[in-house]
Amino acid sequence: MREHIVQLYEEDAFLFKRVSDFIGPALSAGGSGIVIATPSHRKGIEKQLRRNSRSGGGSVLSHPGRLIAIDANQMLSSLMVDGWPDEARFMDILGAVIVQASKDSAGRVHAFGEMVALLCAEGKPEAALRLEQLWNDLARRHDFSLLCAYPMQLFQSAEQGSVLQDICAAHSQVSPLESCQVMSSDPDQFHRIFAAVQQKANALEFEVARRRAVESALSDRERELSDFLEKAVEGLHRVSPDGIIQWANKAELKLLGYLPEEYIGHPFADFHIDREVIDELQLRRLRGEAVCDFAARMRCKDGSVKHVLIDSSAQMENGELVYTRGYTRDVTDRTRLEEELYKGFRNQQAQKTLREAYGALVTRMWQRTNELMLANAALNVEIAERKQVEEALKNTQYILTSAQRVAHVGSWEIDAITGALQCSDEFFRICGLLPQSVQPSLGFALGVVHPDEREATKKAIFATKEEGKEFKTENRIVRPDGSIRHVLSQGEAIHNDKGELMLVVGSILDITGHKKAEQTLLESQELLRQLAAHEERIKEDERRRIAREIHDELGGLLTGINAYMSVAIDRATRAGLAPDQGLVTASGLANTAIETVRRVIADLRPSVLDQLGVWPALEWYAGQVGERTGLACTCMVDAAVAAIEIDPERSIALFRIVQEALTNVVRHAQASCVSLRATLRDDSVLIEIEDNGNGIATERLLNRESWGIVGMHERARYFGGELRITGRPGRGTVVALRVPIGKTDG
């Protein structure tokens, strides 16, 4: 078999699309498809195939003979013998279907079946697993790919969770629920979901441990109560609704002289002498009434008669009697005493003594009755609590296992006393192994870690075990097939109330997908940075071209106009005439325009940068800023820095960073002076621009829409530099640019 895939789903619409995506490519490639499903599912799958055909521009249903549709219920009834899949029938019937599909096609055969899901829905998981095994056996004889599907609502309990694990183990590939398949397309959503799931998983692990402790305490308490009732001095019994004795303690058996097998399992009425008395008692029990001090005579094994008082209470559920429990107190001696006292003493004193004795006996009897009733009530409460804890524990374990499987989080724990290691099923799956297929040990856990990281991981685990330190590391796991998985490992120590180390618990998270997404993001960012640098080079080239055209064309034209106006004014002056005032004004405007053109050319591409280099260009620009704005602007370049020649690309980037910094000072700082210093620091040049203005606000530094500051950072990062901006409220701002100097600079 090429593939044996199991798909878990919640909604039928997702199932239809998943089956169509599996069957459709085989049909489009000239192969065949087999759909073994219920009528409603077959109809939905065929509708989805037609929809996919229309969107793809072709028709996968143009050759109906290559799509074989079979009713799942009918096929299942033909394969089952006495409720179990028959191997011979399976191989004959489905083998013939596969052979026919292979003959009618020129390509591969893809099959979908949900007979296994129908068996699970009928409460026959063992039969479903047997059917999966028969599919695998059939695949050894024929070449085809198979997709099975199970609705997730079939696996709601912890027992059903173990069935799901067995089903997954019978397949070569497991495809998760539709709600889990969108995580990989959105890393941020994946991280948010995983954080929530990991917190729940850790909380569930803690809750499981706590409830195990509660369960152990309840079990001990139950044993104590059972021992207390078994060894009680009063007779105790439990009777079914039909009057059969279900249980009796030693005191009751001793009272009547019977062995357990002679008393338990027999009708309660067989041991009573007065039939009308036991009939009344049974009638009151069936009505759920509480019975107190019910006098009766019971027959002992040796033929003697015991006078007893019976107290009984009913256990009801949904208005129906489940059983009655009661106490049997021997009052034979008291009854005989009463008879003897009434016979032997007829005087007033004898009657008084009898009343006093009887009153004391009744008081003691009620005290003992109350004690037993309180003990019985406590027992019922603790039994109910224990059942609730057991059910909650099962649900918690199932939720924890499901959460780990969905989030790809494995857990482990080391017993600090014995050194024994326990690992969850998902731990084995992350390591590429079948759950619990290897006896866990510390050597096994370290063996799957990449050799380059094994020693560091070992030290981290032992530091947690010996010193109680928490650890959190990223590791690589080497699977048996040689593939590498990236995991996030973390662990912590668990101490008891005395501070003694009891357990070291931890988890591993498969972050291989996250690592790949992170690498793709870094590559994308680097590509964007290179694109931005390329755009900057294009902009600088365009600025240089525009500056040259303005200088050569517009500058020359303005200079010529000004020269002609100067000649006209000079001629009028030599002729003794007053120059035309319009010419004088126009000449002044021409001079202003020429200065404006020079300033625009300098802003676009200062010629001093290309002719003299970046350090004279910075000094020139600082002087220009001072002249234009009146700001006291100083520039100091160390001789060692001035001797360094920097390539044109880095020179223009450095100049633009300084230009943007000084522009920000002029526009926003409200400063009276600014200084620019360039000094040599080890293997780099440090350029500092410091003003005495109001200081840049922190929120502006963090604002992603401050494009000027963002551009400064990107220019510095492109040539390996570092830019740091520090705002001091009321005391100005310092912009520090560190430019690395390579061996070719000098």
PDB file of N, CA and C in Angstrom, residues 234-263:
ATOM      1  N   GLU A 234     -22.161  -4.766  66.185  1.00  0.00           N
ATOM      2  CA  GLU A 234     -23.562  -4.934  65.829  1.00  0.00           C
ATOM      3  C   GLU A 234     -23.647  -5.604  64.458  1.00  0.00           C
ATOM      4  N   GLY A 235     -24.716  -6.369  64.267  1.00  0.00           N
ATOM      5  CA  GLY A 235     -24.898  -7.025  62.985  1.00  0.00           C
ATOM      6  C   GLY A 235     -25.332  -6.047  61.907  1.00  0.00           C
ATOM      7  N   LEU A 236     -24.702  -6.127  60.742  1.00  0.00           N
ATOM      8  CA  LEU A 236     -25.020  -5.255  59.612  1.00  0.00           C
ATOM      9  C   LEU A 236     -25.287  -6.122  58.388  1.00  0.00           C
ATOM     10  N   HIS A 237     -26.226  -5.638  57.516  1.00  0.00           N
ATOM     11  CA  HIS A 237     -26.536  -6.400  56.318  1.00  0.00           C
ATOM     12  C   HIS A 237     -27.022  -5.460  55.217  1.00  0.00           C
ATOM     13  N   ARG A 238     -26.960  -5.964  53.942  1.00  0.00           N
ATOM     14  CA  ARG A 238     -27.506  -5.253  52.782  1.00  0.00           C
ATOM     15  C   ARG A 238     -28.364  -6.243  52.006  1.00  0.00           C
ATOM     16  N   VAL A 239     -29.597  -5.792  51.633  1.00  0.00           N
ATOM     17  CA  VAL A 239     -30.585  -6.665  50.999  1.00  0.00           C
ATOM     18  C   VAL A 239     -31.023  -6.039  49.681  1.00  0.00           C
ATOM     19  N   SER A 240     -31.140  -6.854  48.627  1.00  0.00           N
ATOM     20  CA  SER A 240     -31.559  -6.384  47.307  1.00  0.00           C
ATOM     21  C   SER A 240     -33.059  -6.126  47.300  1.00  0.00           C
ATOM     22  N   PRO A 241     -33.584  -5.444  46.252  1.00  0.00           N
ATOM     23  CA  PRO A 241     -35.030  -5.168  46.198  1.00  0.00           C
ATOM     24  C   PRO A 241     -35.895  -6.420  46.219  1.00  0.00           C
ATOM     25  N   ASP A 242     -35.379  -7.545  45.685  1.00  0.00           N
ATOM     26  CA  ASP A 242     -36.171  -8.776  45.698  1.00  0.00           C
ATOM     27  C   ASP A 242     -35.972  -9.594  46.969  1.00  0.00           C
ATOM     28  N   GLY A 243     -35.327  -9.003  48.014  1.00  0.00           N
ATOM     29  CA  GLY A 243     -35.232  -9.655  49.308  1.00  0.00           C
ATOM     30  C   GLY A 243     -34.069 -10.597  49.473  1.00  0.00           C
ATOM     31  N   ILE A 244     -33.055 -10.578  48.567  1.00  0.00           N
ATOM     32  CA  ILE A 244     -31.896 -11.461  48.664  1.00  0.00           C
ATOM     33  C   ILE A 244     -30.798 -10.749  49.458  1.00  0.00           C
ATOM     34  N   ILE A 245     -30.189 -11.481  50.406  1.00  0.00           N
ATOM     35  CA  ILE A 245     -29.112 -10.903  51.214  1.00  0.00           C
ATOM     36  C   ILE A 245     -27.861 -10.778  50.348  1.00  0.00           C
ATOM     37  N   GLN A 246     -27.349  -9.536  50.164  1.00  0.00           N
ATOM     38  CA  GLN A 246     -26.161  -9.295  49.342  1.00  0.00           C
ATOM     39  C   GLN A 246     -24.878  -9.294  50.166  1.00  0.00           C
ATOM     40  N   TRP A 247     -24.965  -8.893  51.418  1.00  0.00           N
ATOM     41  CA  TRP A 247     -23.763  -8.820  52.258  1.00  0.00           C
ATOM     42  C   TRP A 247     -24.189  -8.806  53.722  1.00  0.00           C
ATOM     43  N   ALA A 248     -23.333  -9.398  54.563  1.00  0.00           N
ATOM     44  CA  ALA A 248     -23.548  -9.359  56.018  1.00  0.00           C
ATOM     45  C   ALA A 248     -22.184  -9.382  56.684  1.00  0.00           C
ATOM     46  N   ASN A 249     -22.058  -8.653  57.809  1.00  0.00           N
ATOM     47  CA  ASN A 249     -20.754  -8.620  58.478  1.00  0.00           C
ATOM     48  C   ASN A 249     -20.614  -9.815  59.431  1.00  0.00           C
ATOM     49  N   LYS A 250     -19.436  -9.899  60.038  1.00  0.00           N
ATOM     50  CA  LYS A 250     -19.127 -11.036  60.898  1.00  0.00           C
ATOM     51  C   LYS A 250     -20.043 -11.094  62.115  1.00  0.00           C
ATOM     52  N   ALA A 251     -20.395  -9.930  62.645  1.00  0.00           N
ATOM     53  CA  ALA A 251     -21.241  -9.913  63.844  1.00  0.00           C
ATOM     54  C   ALA A 251     -22.598 -10.548  63.578  1.00  0.00           C
ATOM     55  N   GLU A 252     -23.182 -10.260  62.392  1.00  0.00           N
ATOM     56  CA  GLU A 252     -24.496 -10.831  62.080  1.00  0.00           C
ATOM     57  C   GLU A 252     -24.387 -12.333  61.848  1.00  0.00           C
ATOM     58  N   LEU A 253     -23.314 -12.745  61.143  1.00  0.00           N
ATOM     59  CA  LEU A 253     -23.131 -14.181  60.918  1.00  0.00           C
ATOM     60  C   LEU A 253     -22.910 -14.915  62.243  1.00  0.00           C
ATOM     61  N   LYS A 254     -22.139 -14.305  63.126  1.00  0.00           N
ATOM     62  CA  LYS A 254     -21.886 -14.919  64.431  1.00  0.00           C
ATOM     63  C   LYS A 254     -23.155 -14.978  65.264  1.00  0.00           C
ATOM     64  N   LEU A 255     -23.980 -13.938  65.163  1.00  0.00           N
ATOM     65  CA  LEU A 255     -25.230 -13.890  65.919  1.00  0.00           C
ATOM     66  C   LEU A 255     -26.120 -15.081  65.591  1.00  0.00           C
ATOM     67  N   LEU A 256     -26.220 -15.454  64.311  1.00  0.00           N
ATOM     68  CA  LEU A 256     -27.121 -16.526  63.876  1.00  0.00           C
ATOM     69  C   LEU A 256     -26.402 -17.848  63.682  1.00  0.00           C
ATOM     70  N   GLY A 257     -25.056 -17.840  63.674  1.00  0.00           N
ATOM     71  CA  GLY A 257     -24.293 -19.083  63.591  1.00  0.00           C
ATOM     72  C   GLY A 257     -24.121 -19.627  62.192  1.00  0.00           C
ATOM     73  N   TYR A 258     -24.303 -18.804  61.143  1.00  0.00           N
ATOM     74  CA  TYR A 258     -24.180 -19.282  59.770  1.00  0.00           C
ATOM     75  C   TYR A 258     -22.812 -18.927  59.186  1.00  0.00           C
ATOM     76  N   LEU A 259     -22.389 -19.752  58.209  1.00  0.00           N
ATOM     77  CA  LEU A 259     -21.232 -19.402  57.390  1.00  0.00           C
ATOM     78  C   LEU A 259     -21.674 -18.401  56.315  1.00  0.00           C
ATOM     79  N   PRO A 260     -20.725 -17.641  55.730  1.00  0.00           N
ATOM     80  CA  PRO A 260     -21.130 -16.645  54.710  1.00  0.00           C
ATOM     81  C   PRO A 260     -21.933 -17.250  53.576  1.00  0.00           C
ATOM     82  N   GLU A 261     -21.498 -18.421  53.048  1.00  0.00           N
ATOM     83  CA  GLU A 261     -22.211 -19.015  51.916  1.00  0.00           C
ATOM     84  C   GLU A 261     -23.578 -19.572  52.312  1.00  0.00           C
ATOM     85  N   GLU A 262     -23.823 -19.796  53.633  1.00  0.00           N
ATOM     86  CA  GLU A 262     -25.116 -20.305  54.088  1.00  0.00           C
ATOM     87  C   GLU A 262     -26.124 -19.188  54.310  1.00  0.00           C
ATOM     88  N   TYR A 263     -25.616 -17.945  54.356  1.00  0.00           N
ATOM     89  CA  TYR A 263     -26.482 -16.814  54.686  1.00  0.00           C
ATOM     90  C   TYR A 263     -26.578 -15.836  53.504  1.00  0.00           C
TER      91      TYR A 263
END
